[in-house]
Coordinates of C-alpha atoms in Angstrom, one line a residue:
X1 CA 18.9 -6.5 17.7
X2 CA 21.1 -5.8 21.0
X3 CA 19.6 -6.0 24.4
X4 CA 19.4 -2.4 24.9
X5 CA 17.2 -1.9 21.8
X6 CA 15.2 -5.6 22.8
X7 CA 14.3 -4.0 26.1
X8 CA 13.8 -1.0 24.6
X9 CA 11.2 -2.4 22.1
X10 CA 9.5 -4.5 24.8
X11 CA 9.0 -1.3 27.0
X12 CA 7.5 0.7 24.4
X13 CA 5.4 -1.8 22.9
X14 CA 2.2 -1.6 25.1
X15 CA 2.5 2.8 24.8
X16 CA 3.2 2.1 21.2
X17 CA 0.0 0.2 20.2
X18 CA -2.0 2.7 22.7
X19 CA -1.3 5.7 21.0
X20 CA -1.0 4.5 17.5
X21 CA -5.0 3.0 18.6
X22 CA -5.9 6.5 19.8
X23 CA -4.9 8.2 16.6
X24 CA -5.9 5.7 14.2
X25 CA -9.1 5.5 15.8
X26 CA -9.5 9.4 15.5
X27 CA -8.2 10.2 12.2
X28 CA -10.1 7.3 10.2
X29 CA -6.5 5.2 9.3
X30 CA -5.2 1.9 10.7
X31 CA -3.6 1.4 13.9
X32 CA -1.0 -1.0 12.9
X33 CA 0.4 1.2 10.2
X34 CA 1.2 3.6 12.4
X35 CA 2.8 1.5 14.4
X36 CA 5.0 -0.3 11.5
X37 CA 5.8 3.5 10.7
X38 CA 6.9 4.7 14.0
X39 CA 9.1 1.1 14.6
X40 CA 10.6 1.8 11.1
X41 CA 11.1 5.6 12.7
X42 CA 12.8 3.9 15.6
X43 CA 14.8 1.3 14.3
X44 CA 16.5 4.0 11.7
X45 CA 17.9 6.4 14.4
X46 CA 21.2 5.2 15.2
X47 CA 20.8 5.5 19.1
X48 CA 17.9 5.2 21.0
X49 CA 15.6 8.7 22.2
X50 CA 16.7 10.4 25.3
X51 CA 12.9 11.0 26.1
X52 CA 11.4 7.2 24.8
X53 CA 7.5 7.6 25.8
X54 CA 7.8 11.2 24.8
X55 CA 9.5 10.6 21.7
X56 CA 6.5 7.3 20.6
X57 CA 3.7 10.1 21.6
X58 CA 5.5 12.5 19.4
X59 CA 6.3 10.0 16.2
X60 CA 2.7 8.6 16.4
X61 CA 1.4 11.9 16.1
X62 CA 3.8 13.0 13.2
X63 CA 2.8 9.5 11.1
X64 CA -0.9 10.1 12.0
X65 CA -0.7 13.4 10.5
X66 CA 1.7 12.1 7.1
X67 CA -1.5 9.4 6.9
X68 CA -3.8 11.6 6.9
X69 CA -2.3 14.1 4.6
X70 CA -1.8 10.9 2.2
X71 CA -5.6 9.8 2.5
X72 CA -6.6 13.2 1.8
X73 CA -4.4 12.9 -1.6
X74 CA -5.3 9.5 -2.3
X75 CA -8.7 8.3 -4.3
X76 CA -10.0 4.8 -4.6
X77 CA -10.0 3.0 -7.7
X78 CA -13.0 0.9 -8.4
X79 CA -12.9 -1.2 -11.1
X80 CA -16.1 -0.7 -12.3
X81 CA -15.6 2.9 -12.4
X82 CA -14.5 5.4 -15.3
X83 CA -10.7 4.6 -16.5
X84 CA -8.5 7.2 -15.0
X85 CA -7.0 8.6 -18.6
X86 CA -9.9 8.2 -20.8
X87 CA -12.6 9.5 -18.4
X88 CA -15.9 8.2 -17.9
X89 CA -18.3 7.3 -21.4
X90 CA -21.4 6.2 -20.8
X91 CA -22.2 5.2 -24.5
X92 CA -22.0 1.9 -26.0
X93 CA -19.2 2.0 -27.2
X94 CA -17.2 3.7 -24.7
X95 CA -18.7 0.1 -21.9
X96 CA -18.1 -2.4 -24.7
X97 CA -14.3 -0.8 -24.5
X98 CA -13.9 -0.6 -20.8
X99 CA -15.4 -4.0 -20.6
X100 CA -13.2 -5.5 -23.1
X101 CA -9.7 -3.5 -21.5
X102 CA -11.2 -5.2 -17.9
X103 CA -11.7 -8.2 -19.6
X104 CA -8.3 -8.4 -20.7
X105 CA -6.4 -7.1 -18.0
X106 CA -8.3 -10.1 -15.9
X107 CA -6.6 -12.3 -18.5
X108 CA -3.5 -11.2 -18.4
X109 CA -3.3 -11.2 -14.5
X110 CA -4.2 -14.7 -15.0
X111 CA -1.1 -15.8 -17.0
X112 CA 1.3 -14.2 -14.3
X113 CA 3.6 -16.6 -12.3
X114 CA 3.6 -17.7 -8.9
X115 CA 1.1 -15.8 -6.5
X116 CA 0.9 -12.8 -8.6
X117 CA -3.0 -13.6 -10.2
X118 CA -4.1 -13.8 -6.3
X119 CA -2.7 -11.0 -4.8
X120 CA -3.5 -8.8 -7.8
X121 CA -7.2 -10.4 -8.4
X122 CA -7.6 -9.6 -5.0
X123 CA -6.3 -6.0 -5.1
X124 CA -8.6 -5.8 -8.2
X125 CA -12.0 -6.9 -6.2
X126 CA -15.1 -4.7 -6.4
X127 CA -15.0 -4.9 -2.7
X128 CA -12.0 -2.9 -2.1
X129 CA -10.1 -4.3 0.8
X130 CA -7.6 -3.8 3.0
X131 CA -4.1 -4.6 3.3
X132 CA -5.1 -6.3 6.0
X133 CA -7.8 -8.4 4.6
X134 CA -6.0 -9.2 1.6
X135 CA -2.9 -10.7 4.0
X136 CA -5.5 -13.0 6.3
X137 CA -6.5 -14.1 2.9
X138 CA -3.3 -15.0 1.0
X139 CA -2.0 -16.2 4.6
X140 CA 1.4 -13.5 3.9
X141 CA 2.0 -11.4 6.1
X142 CA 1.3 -7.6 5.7
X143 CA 4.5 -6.3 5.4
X144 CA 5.3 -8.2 2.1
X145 CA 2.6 -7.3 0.2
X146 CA 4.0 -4.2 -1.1
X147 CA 7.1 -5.7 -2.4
X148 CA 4.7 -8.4 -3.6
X149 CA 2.6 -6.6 -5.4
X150 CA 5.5 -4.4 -7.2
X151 CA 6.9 -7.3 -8.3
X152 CA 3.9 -8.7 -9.8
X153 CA 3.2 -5.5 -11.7
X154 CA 6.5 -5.2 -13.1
X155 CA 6.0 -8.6 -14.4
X156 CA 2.6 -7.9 -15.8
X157 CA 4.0 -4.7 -17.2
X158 CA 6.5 -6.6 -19.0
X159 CA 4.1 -8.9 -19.8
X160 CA 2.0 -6.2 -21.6
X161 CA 4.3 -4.3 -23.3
X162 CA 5.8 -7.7 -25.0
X163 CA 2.2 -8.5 -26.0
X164 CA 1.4 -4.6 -27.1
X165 CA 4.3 -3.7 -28.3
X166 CA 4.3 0.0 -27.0
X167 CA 6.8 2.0 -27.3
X168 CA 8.3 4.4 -24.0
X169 CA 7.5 8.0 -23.8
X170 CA 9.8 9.9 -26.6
X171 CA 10.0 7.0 -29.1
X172 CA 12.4 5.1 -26.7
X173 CA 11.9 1.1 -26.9
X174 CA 11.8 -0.6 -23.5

């Protein structure tokens, strides 16, 4: 990071976190994923904004709106809820299933490598918590988890499929 863009940063900060706090606080979403959004924003143009404070009151307002458009889109998966594909069967059979599938996914999260049955048996909690939360309690920071978490998935796919044995969509072997 050059000067410029270090004096830069350090004059926008304070505006930054005030506006991202102002629309977070109004649309319902987190005020520090604004922010990360609108740095990301900032640190992708290749010179700086002719108009900075204008420009962060601007960019906050466009993420706000792209976060609330997402949450709109976006439902929350409970674990102890219906299974997305199959639907929701309240017989016997259809819980013994469900519990056995949670069952075994539990397992199998357990046999992953490395920080993988944390981070995902925390993502999988009843209590549905933040990105946030779950970073304070894996002591990562927030902006890994993503990348984190994809990798861990991958692997448990993997995992899965060599255990299953499915094949891809169309016939195709993995």
């Amino acid at each position: 990071m050059t000067t410029s863009t270090a004096q830069l940063v350090a004059a926008l900060r304070p505006l930054l976190r005030a506006e991202a706090a102002a629309e977070a606080s109004a649309a319902g979403i987190e005020a520090a994923d604004i922010e990360q959004a609108v740095w990301l924003r900032l640190l992708e143009r290749e010179t700086g904004p002719d108009e900075p404070a204008r420009w962060v009151r601007s960019a906050v307002r466009t993420e706000a709106r792209i976060a609330r458009r997402r949450r709109r889109r976006e439902a929350a998966y409970h674990a102890d809820g219906p299974e997305p594909a199959t639907g929701h069967d309240s017989s016997p059979e259809g819980r013994a299933l469900a519990g056995e599938r949670h069952r075994a996914l539990r397992a199998a999260v357990g046999r992953l490598p490395g920080r993988c049955p944390e981070l995902l048996g925390a993502m999988l909690s009843p209590d549905d918590p933040t990105y946030r939360e779950i970073a304070g309690e894996l002591g990562i920071s927030q902006g890994s988890l993503g990348p984190v978490r994809s990798r861990c998935l991958g692997c448990l796919r993997r995992m899965l499929r060599a255990e299953v044995g499915a094949p891809e969509p169309w016939g195709k072997e993995p």
